[in-house]
């Protein structure tokens, strides 16, 4: 594909095929994403696309690295350019300096012929394929322009008229130079996936009955036990079977400090084992690994189409045909105006060349590719290109508390009970630990510190946002909020009101627990506020956004956290349903809402919000529900995601404005004879490269907390 017209045409053909619900074609990544309603007929799709002059192949498994494709294209374009330049330069000198005699004109023709028919063959071939299918694209304009100048020059040779061989040569030379720069720039724009692919291990050392054996990574299956030495990459996701070490997980978290790993701990493929020898049992391999999932999200975002692109698609779909009609009109006007065939041909060729819609086709996808790639480097994964537009409209950002503004690592702070403390911890701790919730882990830690052995409960039921229930040794144990206690009919809850209130005043998460129909005590646990949370809220406020805290925790604890990070509006004791309802109420009042959360209880709100920001280290449900995945446990990435999305949208708009203005202004200038074909070719090549280079500026985007100016401000505040 060479321009927006190509992408639009393929997209329309794909959309007309039986069983295809939707199709999106991306010019910059040279890819098509297709959604089938049933079993796909890939042969039908391939045949339909080949009929209109394009080749298509199905991409199966793994990830597609287009960087190599663009590298090969760049090399081929440079070869064509240097041959064209070496032959066109002397032809240009002969035209400017040599005597205007027959032998000079013939020599120019001899020099330029290989340029037009070898360096320019790529344009003529593609233009011919389009013509056979009754269509036209950018190649049509280039081919017609260069051939018109060349054929006109051949025709006037016998009459000793003015020839334009050098014009035909310069058109091909300059446009090919532009194509070489464009391929290089597009390769840089698509480098994010390439860098991610380079992180993956290529082989693994697997333990077999006969000893250690090195195998290609694609031969590792779940259950294989792999040996990972110091300094080696962990081949796939897995669980440490034996050994102790530290692992560099910076590729995933962005944090350079090593993470201790012992037997039973989870490890992520492509992270680096730093110290000891580990044996790791593979759990997720191939396309199921964390790295593969990250790459898949980046690829999906890069191949998706922003809504703003639709305007460019509608424009470019009819653009080439309109240019051909304009060219015919311009040619006829100048011919019948009495200026002769020579002037009419020269001006018509200028119109053909200056009008190529390359910049229009590259304006949006290159910015999306660079923006989403930069996001991946920072630990921010945008799922779809439309996120860039939605982020620009955000008015209010809602934060969950636990695991987002706080660390989520609960610690026990006290147990008040009228029963035997050990028995209380055994019964309540067993049910809590079985829930898997951070609060439950804290209760389990309290039992462990007291030397209490836990039991295995049955009929465990975790009620998100309220608490947990289960049966141990015939006792029906309930632990949770006063609301859950009332629902389950446990008596004597009022007796524990002073302890409950005291814990909450101290900023602790405090809840009731009991069994067999009677409340037996109160447990308090606490969570520490992340040091980065206040910076995140402050940055969002500076961006003009309103912030709110929405949590299932009690009012007192929620207010203490809100005060610590600088949030004034608190919505406490919220259930998953009421969180989503609160988002909906804000939307009804005309606010565009972003929600930042990590838990199962956040999934409804993440889905309801205009922009869902899901912490990637949280639950899989939250990650699936979010529009943006934050890979690091750093709330500062919430404002960074908004800023990067806004910068990407600004770049897209700037590119589109430039591309529209370029054609709107340049075509009339060429039509009135103020632009010769050589300058038109240079301008067209520059327009394509300029939008890609403008998109590449996003690679220099820096998070606010990494900029030198921000670091100086922070250090002064500390002083």
XYZ file of C-alpha atoms in Angstrom:
719
model
C 0.000 0.000 0.000
C 1.287 3.448 -0.862
C -1.382 5.946 0.188
C -4.662 6.394 2.048
C -6.608 5.455 -1.092
C -5.063 1.974 -1.040
C -6.025 1.396 2.590
C -9.593 2.643 2.086
C -10.103 0.481 -1.008
C -8.843 -2.708 0.654
C -10.973 -1.966 3.704
C -14.096 -1.617 1.557
C -13.408 -4.842 -0.323
C -12.831 -6.743 2.928
C -16.013 -5.295 4.397
C -18.065 -6.624 1.462
C -16.911 -10.240 1.936
C -19.372 -12.770 3.333
C -18.986 -13.370 7.066
C -16.881 -10.288 7.789
C -18.437 -8.032 10.407
C -15.737 -5.360 10.471
C -12.394 -4.611 8.849
C -9.756 -1.990 9.595
C -6.720 -1.419 7.354
C -3.680 0.426 8.695
C -1.366 2.042 6.158
C 1.580 2.609 8.511
C 1.724 -0.969 9.841
C 0.744 -2.530 6.479
C -1.883 -4.648 8.219
C -5.581 -5.436 8.210
C -7.563 -6.462 11.289
C -10.700 -8.420 10.415
C -13.529 -9.672 12.641
C -15.475 -12.674 11.315
C -18.991 -13.631 12.361
C -18.251 -17.333 11.960
C -15.583 -19.635 10.562
C -13.400 -17.463 8.318
C -12.974 -18.277 4.643
C -9.401 -17.067 4.288
C -9.162 -18.189 0.682
C -12.097 -15.968 -0.220
C -10.469 -12.994 1.542
C -7.104 -13.539 -0.167
C -8.725 -13.850 -3.586
C -10.850 -10.728 -3.117
C -7.848 -8.608 -2.157
C -5.648 -10.000 -4.948
C -8.340 -9.119 -7.512
C -7.870 -5.426 -6.768
C -4.107 -5.607 -7.153
C -2.781 -6.271 -3.645
C -1.197 -9.270 -1.964
C -2.346 -10.360 1.481
C -1.137 -13.103 3.809
C -2.598 -14.384 7.052
C -0.515 -13.697 10.150
C -0.675 -16.692 12.470
C 0.887 -17.002 15.910
C 3.628 -15.012 17.570
C 4.035 -11.341 16.834
C 4.700 -9.514 13.610
C 7.827 -7.355 13.468
C 7.366 -4.795 10.677
C 10.683 -3.090 11.475
C 12.555 -5.589 9.312
C 10.046 -5.075 6.493
C 10.620 -1.324 6.531
C 14.381 -1.828 6.767
C 14.309 -3.917 3.589
C 12.068 -1.366 1.875
C 14.390 1.480 2.862
C 17.416 -0.373 1.447
C 15.595 -1.033 -1.848
C 14.482 2.595 -2.130
C 18.015 3.868 -1.489
C 19.311 1.623 -4.288
C 16.725 2.984 -6.702
C 17.410 6.549 -5.576
C 21.194 6.454 -6.047
C 20.837 5.012 -9.554
C 18.206 7.631 -10.384
C 20.276 10.480 -8.899
C 23.433 9.401 -10.739
C 21.611 9.515 -14.083
C 19.271 12.453 -13.470
C 21.984 14.864 -12.253
C 23.904 14.952 -15.594
C 20.590 15.113 -17.486
C 19.640 18.153 -15.408
C 23.026 19.802 -16.111
C 22.640 19.149 -19.836
C 19.184 20.723 -19.759
C 20.391 23.823 -17.862
C 23.857 24.362 -19.296
C 24.218 22.435 -22.536
C 23.406 23.705 -25.998
C 19.739 23.123 -26.856
C 20.447 20.889 -29.846
C 19.215 17.463 -30.927
C 22.162 15.448 -29.571
C 21.742 17.103 -26.144
C 18.038 16.211 -26.029
C 18.744 12.629 -27.134
C 21.474 12.220 -24.476
C 19.077 13.476 -21.795
C 16.537 10.880 -22.955
C 19.139 8.097 -22.854
C 20.177 9.048 -19.293
C 16.640 9.366 -17.968
C 15.136 6.229 -19.580
C 16.549 3.825 -16.887
C 15.340 6.237 -14.212
C 11.773 6.243 -15.508
C 11.584 2.519 -16.336
C 13.811 0.966 -13.647
C 13.782 3.245 -10.582
C 10.203 4.227 -11.425
C 9.032 0.729 -12.359
C 7.485 0.248 -8.898
C 5.073 3.142 -9.517
C 4.166 2.068 -13.053
C 3.489 -1.560 -12.042
C 1.215 -0.575 -9.202
C -0.546 2.046 -11.317
C -1.184 -0.550 -14.030
C -2.630 -3.011 -11.510
C -4.964 -0.280 -10.275
C -5.982 0.644 -13.827
C -6.846 -2.962 -14.669
C -9.263 -2.914 -11.744
C -10.742 0.429 -12.711
C -9.123 2.260 -9.798
C -6.420 4.824 -9.154
C -4.132 5.766 -6.280
C -0.983 7.740 -5.533
C 1.065 5.569 -7.907
C -1.332 6.506 -10.693
C -0.530 10.183 -10.240
C 3.242 9.610 -10.078
C 3.218 7.264 -13.062
C 1.051 9.543 -15.205
C 3.101 12.595 -14.279
C 6.517 11.091 -15.075
C 5.322 9.268 -18.213
C 3.541 12.375 -19.524
C 6.768 14.396 -19.281
C 8.795 11.536 -20.818
C 6.384 10.725 -23.687
C 5.870 14.411 -24.510
C 9.666 14.799 -24.775
C 9.912 11.795 -27.117
C 7.116 13.243 -29.259
C 8.793 16.647 -29.733
C 12.294 15.295 -30.468
C 11.794 15.273 -34.282
C 10.547 18.874 -34.183
C 13.477 20.063 -32.000
C 10.999 21.301 -29.385
C 11.733 21.769 -25.670
C 12.096 18.422 -23.904
C 11.285 17.582 -20.285
C 13.321 14.405 -19.797
C 15.034 15.920 -16.758
C 11.587 16.647 -15.272
C 10.539 12.998 -15.617
C 13.826 11.941 -14.008
C 13.564 14.425 -11.147
C 9.989 13.373 -10.367
C 11.067 9.740 -9.910
C 14.313 10.663 -8.113
C 12.818 13.011 -5.547
C 9.780 10.862 -4.819
C 12.006 7.790 -4.386
C 14.203 9.788 -1.990
C 11.079 10.666 -0.051
C 10.072 6.990 -0.005
C 13.468 6.026 1.449
C 13.145 8.582 4.242
C 9.530 7.559 4.789
C 10.467 3.870 5.152
C 13.172 4.781 7.661
C 10.791 6.944 9.666
C 8.024 4.313 9.620
C 10.537 1.716 10.812
C 11.418 3.951 13.749
C 7.729 4.555 14.429
C 7.056 0.800 14.604
C 10.134 0.005 16.715
C 8.181 -0.468 19.979
C 7.069 -4.002 19.095
C 10.561 -4.760 17.784
C 12.124 -3.772 21.127
C 9.575 -5.882 23.021
C 10.266 -8.888 20.802
C 13.988 -8.547 21.482
C 13.298 -9.103 25.205
C 12.014 -12.631 24.643
C 14.311 -15.602 25.270
C 15.087 -17.721 22.207
C 15.744 -21.002 24.019
C 15.395 -22.690 27.401
C 17.327 -25.242 29.424
C 14.811 -27.949 30.363
C 15.306 -30.662 32.959
C 14.672 -34.116 31.486
C 15.143 -37.632 32.919
C 18.460 -37.792 31.075
C 19.648 -34.402 32.352
C 19.569 -30.786 31.217
C 18.735 -30.123 27.564
C 18.610 -26.824 25.674
C 15.541 -26.518 23.445
C 14.018 -23.736 21.313
C 11.558 -21.626 23.268
C 8.613 -22.744 21.113
C 9.152 -26.349 22.277
C 8.595 -25.546 25.969
C 5.207 -26.726 27.246
C 3.383 -26.058 30.548
C 4.775 -28.310 33.259
C 8.342 -28.332 31.922
C 10.940 -27.513 34.564
C 13.552 -25.064 33.315
C 16.965 -24.223 34.744
C 17.779 -20.498 34.835
C 21.312 -19.460 35.737
C 22.490 -16.041 36.994
C 22.292 -13.395 34.268
C 19.921 -15.462 32.104
C 16.450 -14.456 30.991
C 13.602 -16.523 32.404
C 12.203 -18.197 29.262
C 8.465 -18.230 30.093
C 6.042 -17.369 32.874
C 6.233 -19.875 35.686
C 6.591 -20.725 39.373
C 9.918 -21.163 41.160
C 10.257 -24.899 41.855
C 13.525 -24.592 43.775
C 16.271 -22.101 44.470
C 16.460 -18.535 45.689
C 17.492 -15.428 43.795
C 16.607 -11.872 42.861
C 15.006 -11.021 39.518
C 15.196 -7.828 37.477
C 11.566 -7.139 36.489
C 12.201 -3.639 35.106
C 10.969 -4.680 31.644
C 7.559 -5.207 33.242
C 7.423 -2.715 36.107
C 9.945 -0.073 35.092
C 11.460 -0.395 38.569
C 15.216 -1.148 38.523
C 15.429 -2.652 42.007
C 15.726 -6.469 42.170
C 12.762 -8.518 43.385
C 13.497 -11.473 45.720
C 12.196 -14.833 44.480
C 11.909 -18.041 46.485
C 10.231 -21.405 46.064
C 6.560 -20.979 45.144
C 6.889 -17.419 43.855
C 5.650 -16.486 40.393
C 8.119 -15.262 37.775
C 7.514 -13.599 34.423
C 9.087 -14.618 31.142
C 11.776 -12.264 29.709
C 12.745 -10.950 33.164
C 16.388 -11.481 34.187
C 17.609 -13.793 36.961
C 20.341 -11.864 38.751
C 21.940 -13.963 41.468
C 21.259 -17.604 42.332
C 20.300 -20.622 40.269
C 16.561 -21.171 39.855
C 14.478 -24.033 38.580
C 11.166 -22.772 37.217
C 8.070 -24.773 36.305
C 6.545 -23.303 33.134
C 2.905 -22.256 33.544
C 2.210 -20.009 30.547
C 4.084 -20.399 27.272
C 4.024 -18.991 23.750
C 1.190 -16.574 23.120
C -0.077 -16.957 26.716
C 2.912 -15.314 28.423
C 2.763 -11.876 29.986
C 5.203 -10.485 27.408
C 3.129 -11.900 24.536
C 0.011 -10.301 26.035
C 1.761 -6.931 26.250
C 2.944 -7.187 22.642
C -0.565 -8.188 21.548
C -2.077 -5.123 23.229
C 0.493 -2.829 21.584
C -0.116 -4.410 18.170
C -3.878 -4.097 18.581
C -3.602 -0.411 19.454
C -1.218 0.274 16.576
C -3.415 -1.457 14.016
C -6.656 0.110 15.243
C -8.134 3.224 13.706
C -8.917 6.447 15.545
C -12.381 7.931 14.845
C -10.716 11.104 13.576
C -9.253 9.020 10.727
C -12.721 8.561 9.204
C -12.681 12.103 7.833
C -9.390 11.441 6.063
C -10.730 8.120 4.713
C -13.829 9.760 3.217
C -11.665 12.492 1.686
C -9.001 10.197 0.231
C -11.515 7.680 -1.164
C -12.597 10.222 -3.795
C -9.439 12.291 -3.913
C -7.416 10.640 -6.691
C -10.367 10.524 -9.082
C -11.006 14.217 -8.372
C -7.351 15.058 -9.033
C -7.446 13.274 -12.396
C -10.515 15.283 -13.393
C -8.873 18.519 -12.199
C -5.748 17.664 -14.190
C -7.750 17.108 -17.365
C -9.536 20.393 -16.808
C -6.267 22.251 -16.176
C -4.679 20.702 -19.280
C -7.658 21.687 -21.439
C -7.764 25.215 -20.050
C -4.099 25.972 -20.743
C -4.213 24.255 -24.119
C -7.171 26.283 -25.344
C -5.944 29.462 -23.653
C -3.352 29.677 -26.391
C -0.257 28.829 -24.332
C 0.463 25.677 -26.319
C 0.855 21.979 -25.573
C 4.194 22.455 -23.789
C 2.747 24.753 -21.113
C -0.392 22.621 -20.740
C 1.669 19.437 -20.211
C 4.042 21.106 -17.725
C 1.229 22.508 -15.571
C -0.836 19.305 -15.741
C 2.191 17.246 -14.640
C 2.727 19.644 -11.685
C -0.892 19.169 -10.585
C -0.618 15.372 -10.799
C 2.555 15.223 -8.728
C 1.750 17.824 -6.050
C -1.624 16.189 -5.299
C -0.397 12.757 -4.152
C -2.250 12.021 -0.872
C 0.606 10.198 0.908
C 0.691 12.613 3.850
C -3.044 12.182 4.406
C -2.744 8.418 4.676
C 0.180 8.549 7.100
C -1.069 11.399 9.306
C -3.060 9.307 11.809
C -1.537 5.792 11.847
C 2.053 6.943 12.334
C 1.077 9.092 15.323
C -0.919 6.176 16.790
C 2.033 3.819 16.292
C 4.530 6.143 17.962
C 2.168 7.188 20.766
C 1.177 3.628 21.686
C 4.808 2.493 21.356
C 5.998 5.237 23.699
C 3.254 4.247 26.101
C 4.510 0.651 26.112
C 8.008 1.894 26.983
C 6.582 3.794 29.956
C 4.415 0.885 31.140
C 1.140 2.221 29.686
C -0.775 0.052 27.213
C -3.494 1.720 25.150
C -5.912 -0.926 23.899
C -7.449 1.060 21.029
C -6.594 4.208 19.078
C -9.937 5.787 20.046
C -8.597 6.090 23.609
C -6.465 9.034 22.455
C -9.582 11.001 21.587
C -11.485 10.052 24.730
C -8.603 11.035 27.029
C -8.653 14.581 25.658
C -12.238 15.073 26.899
C -11.729 13.775 30.468
C -13.156 16.054 33.168
C -13.076 13.921 36.321
C -10.718 11.143 37.475
C -11.995 8.683 40.096
C -9.490 6.660 42.122
C -10.032 3.370 43.867
C -8.104 3.265 47.146
C -6.676 -0.169 47.889
C -3.853 -1.183 45.552
C -3.977 2.073 43.601
C -3.440 5.031 45.944
C -2.299 2.637 48.670
C 0.137 -0.264 48.449
C -2.541 -2.930 48.912
C -0.198 -4.745 51.321
C -2.406 -4.920 54.412
C -0.841 -5.348 57.866
C -2.690 -6.399 61.045
C -3.235 -3.713 63.709
C -5.201 -5.419 66.426
C -7.809 -7.967 67.457
C -10.557 -7.363 70.031
C -12.600 -10.429 70.975
C -14.578 -11.886 73.845
C -13.695 -15.410 72.700
C -10.390 -17.227 73.000
C -8.005 -15.161 70.829
C -6.320 -18.196 69.281
C -9.673 -19.779 68.397
C -10.936 -16.448 67.034
C -7.877 -16.094 64.796
C -8.096 -19.739 63.693
C -11.725 -19.557 62.611
C -11.765 -16.048 61.148
C -8.238 -16.275 59.695
C -8.972 -19.571 57.923
C -11.987 -18.102 56.129
C -10.247 -14.806 55.363
C -7.126 -16.416 53.900
C -9.296 -18.656 51.713
C -10.839 -15.518 50.171
C -7.473 -14.447 48.718
C -8.243 -10.778 49.460
C -5.428 -8.528 50.816
C -7.464 -8.024 54.008
C -7.641 -11.783 54.414
C -3.887 -12.095 53.953
C -3.401 -9.554 56.768
C -5.621 -11.600 59.095
C -3.636 -14.699 58.127
C -0.456 -12.828 59.020
C -1.919 -11.962 62.445
C -2.663 -15.651 63.020
C 0.838 -16.609 61.927
C 2.409 -14.031 64.281
C 0.332 -15.477 67.142
C 1.465 -19.002 66.264
C -2.042 -20.142 65.330
C -2.370 -22.910 62.722
C -5.160 -22.317 60.220
C -7.722 -24.869 59.048
C -9.269 -25.556 55.653
C -12.796 -24.120 55.434
C -15.636 -25.293 53.229
C -18.402 -23.408 51.437
C -16.306 -20.247 51.310
C -18.139 -17.330 49.728
C -16.435 -13.997 49.116
C -18.850 -11.084 48.634
C -16.992 -8.295 46.873
C -16.940 -5.085 48.863
C -18.695 -6.636 51.896
C -16.744 -9.561 53.319
C -16.438 -13.339 53.399
C -18.292 -16.374 54.796
C -17.356 -20.011 55.237
C -17.765 -23.127 57.365
C -15.080 -24.581 59.685
C -15.632 -27.537 61.994
C -19.390 -27.005 61.766
C -19.174 -23.298 62.616
C -20.645 -20.820 60.114
C -18.100 -17.959 60.170
C -18.915 -14.467 58.844
C -16.411 -11.592 58.626
C -17.065 -8.221 57.042
C -18.920 -4.919 57.156
C -21.813 -4.191 59.535
C -24.066 -4.412 56.483
C -23.011 -8.020 55.806
C -23.313 -8.862 59.499
C -26.910 -7.554 59.531
C -27.761 -9.407 56.322
C -26.518 -12.683 57.825
C -28.452 -12.120 61.056
C -25.542 -12.088 63.504
C -26.511 -10.628 66.880
C -24.656 -8.393 69.330
C -23.017 -6.195 66.656
C -23.803 -2.953 68.562
C -21.655 -4.097 71.451
C -18.550 -3.658 69.311
C -19.410 -0.191 68.005
C -16.780 1.659 70.155
C -13.957 -0.614 68.938
C -15.209 -0.345 65.374
C -15.292 3.471 65.559
C -11.878 3.708 67.252
C -10.214 1.646 64.528
C -11.773 3.724 61.793
C -10.739 7.005 63.460
C -7.156 5.764 63.323
C -7.471 5.179 59.582
C -7.651 1.396 59.844
C -9.878 -0.948 57.871
C -11.926 -2.367 60.727
C -14.549 -5.084 60.435
C -16.681 -7.414 62.528
C -16.342 -11.174 62.732
C -18.295 -13.951 64.389
C -19.852 -17.368 64.034
C -22.939 -19.318 64.879
C -25.176 -16.211 64.773
C -23.137 -14.036 67.164
C -20.519 -11.310 66.600
C -17.374 -12.358 68.524
C -14.974 -9.505 67.887
C -13.364 -6.812 65.740
C -10.234 -6.959 63.576
C -8.291 -3.916 62.346
C -5.849 -3.924 59.455
C -4.194 -1.016 57.688
C -2.712 -0.113 54.346
C -0.031 2.509 53.672
C -0.452 5.304 51.134
C 1.904 5.098 48.167
C 4.467 7.936 48.246
C 3.677 8.708 44.573
C -0.080 9.127 45.093
C 0.030 12.781 46.154
C 2.163 13.608 43.079
C -0.367 11.891 40.818
C -3.310 13.830 42.252
C -1.378 17.107 42.173
C -0.493 16.604 38.511
C -4.097 15.871 37.540
C -5.215 19.015 39.370
C -2.626 21.044 37.422
C -4.065 19.579 34.229
C -7.421 21.052 35.248
C -9.043 17.730 36.165
C -11.247 17.049 39.171
C -10.274 14.070 41.361
C -12.407 11.897 43.646
C -11.780 8.884 45.878
C -14.270 6.023 45.452
C -13.741 3.086 47.816
C -15.509 0.301 49.609
C -13.696 1.210 52.822
C -15.289 3.161 55.659
C -15.702 6.941 55.652
C -13.031 7.681 58.270
C -10.298 5.618 56.616
C -11.195 6.899 53.167
C -11.063 10.534 54.345
C -7.644 10.063 55.939
C -6.244 8.670 52.679
C -7.931 11.426 50.663
C -6.426 14.095 52.928
C -2.991 12.519 52.593
C -3.028 12.613 48.774
C -4.928 15.866 48.257
C -8.397 14.663 47.193
C -11.329 16.660 48.553
C -14.299 14.555 47.390
C -14.780 11.093 48.923
C -17.363 8.428 48.100
C -16.931 5.702 50.750
C -18.447 2.310 51.594
C -19.181 1.766 47.913
C -20.116 -1.625 46.500
C -19.029 -2.584 42.956
C -22.515 -1.696 41.726
C -22.602 1.657 43.506
C -19.145 2.540 42.126
C -20.449 2.045 38.600
C -23.651 3.904 39.514
C -21.617 6.854 40.817
C -19.708 6.978 37.528
C -23.021 6.943 35.650
C -24.431 9.787 37.766
C -21.403 11.955 36.981
C -21.840 11.173 33.287
C -25.513 12.162 33.471
C -24.351 15.567 34.710
C -22.263 15.966 31.571
C -18.896 14.939 32.986
C -16.476 12.744 31.049
C -15.108 10.297 33.631
C -11.921 8.262 33.955
C -11.700 5.519 36.591
C -8.404 4.188 37.980
C -8.662 0.815 39.726
C -7.207 -2.652 40.100
C -9.664 -5.075 41.702
C -12.587 -7.276 40.729
C -14.824 -4.788 42.519
C -13.581 -2.075 40.134
C -14.496 -3.906 36.923
C -18.073 -2.512 36.643
C -16.829 1.059 37.173
C -13.942 0.573 34.732
C -16.446 -0.577 32.121
C -18.927 2.219 32.857
C -16.278 4.976 32.746
C -15.486 6.845 29.551
C -11.860 5.885 30.131
C -10.943 2.879 32.275
C -7.386 2.872 33.660
C -6.626 -0.621 34.993
C -3.540 -1.455 37.038
C -1.903 -4.399 35.245
C -0.623 -5.973 38.457
C -4.226 -6.137 39.671
C -6.791 -8.738 38.719
C -7.245 -10.043 35.191
C -10.900 -8.983 35.327
C -9.906 -5.347 35.918
C -7.321 -5.455 33.129
C -9.897 -6.845 30.686
C -12.409 -4.154 31.667
C -10.004 -1.219 31.301
C -9.267 0.804 28.157
C -5.708 1.531 29.318
C -3.526 -0.942 31.222
C -0.972 0.507 33.672
C 1.778 -2.090 34.053
C 3.486 -0.525 37.058
C 2.129 0.011 40.572
C 2.570 3.759 40.180
C -0.473 6.067 40.294
C 1.596 8.814 38.630
C 1.127 6.930 35.376
C -2.563 7.894 35.418
C -1.825 11.570 34.599
C 1.022 10.471 32.317
C -1.432 8.311 30.324
C -3.801 11.282 29.962
C -0.948 13.587 28.916
C 0.512 11.124 26.408
C -2.916 10.412 24.898
C -3.580 14.148 24.607
C -0.163 14.737 23.003
C -0.824 11.925 20.526
C -4.217 13.369 19.576
C -2.654 16.822 19.117
C -0.056 15.274 16.818
C -2.776 13.519 14.797
C -4.736 16.744 14.431
C -1.616 18.681 13.457
C -0.737 16.071 10.828
C -4.237 16.070 9.360
C -4.426 19.862 9.245
C -1.051 19.977 7.482
C -2.052 17.240 5.006
C -5.380 18.937 4.167
C -3.819 22.387 3.875
C -0.973 21.064 1.753
C -3.326 19.725 -0.920
C -5.820 22.585 -0.598
C -3.132 25.236 -1.161
C -0.691 23.385 -3.428
C -3.126 22.192 -6.117
C -4.422 25.694 -7.009
C -0.838 27.047 -7.039
C 0.185 24.304 -9.451
C -2.961 24.768 -11.561
C -2.236 28.455 -12.258
C 1.276 27.618 -13.423
C 3.328 28.864 -10.443
C 4.884 25.484 -9.650
C 7.145 23.506 -11.950
C 7.074 19.673 -11.823
C 10.480 19.326 -10.139
C 9.513 21.534 -7.205
C 6.141 19.743 -7.043
C 7.911 16.374 -6.720
C 10.154 17.700 -3.933
C 7.167 19.200 -2.100
C 5.172 15.976 -2.334
C 8.079 13.909 -0.975
C 8.609 16.414 1.848
C 4.924 16.380 2.850
C 4.965 12.600 3.407
C 8.184 12.627 5.391
C 7.107 15.650 7.446
C 4.023 14.001 8.970
C 6.058 10.939 9.969
C 8.818 13.096 11.476
C 6.199 15.104 13.342
C 4.788 11.871 14.779
C 8.281 10.773 15.820
C 8.491 13.783 18.126
C 6.284 11.775 20.502
C 9.271 9.536 21.176
C 10.769 12.443 23.132
C 7.732 12.590 25.447
C 8.828 12.539 29.093
C 6.690 11.785 32.155
C 6.391 14.849 34.366
C 8.229 13.156 37.238
C 11.250 12.384 35.049
C 11.717 15.889 33.631
C 14.672 17.853 35.012
C 12.450 20.839 35.821
C 10.116 18.718 37.961
C 13.034 17.069 39.794
C 14.478 20.498 40.652
C 11.093 21.634 41.994
C 10.792 18.486 44.128
C 14.299 18.878 45.565
C 13.606 22.513 46.488
C 10.399 21.506 48.264
C 12.292 18.878 50.260
C 14.908 21.473 51.249
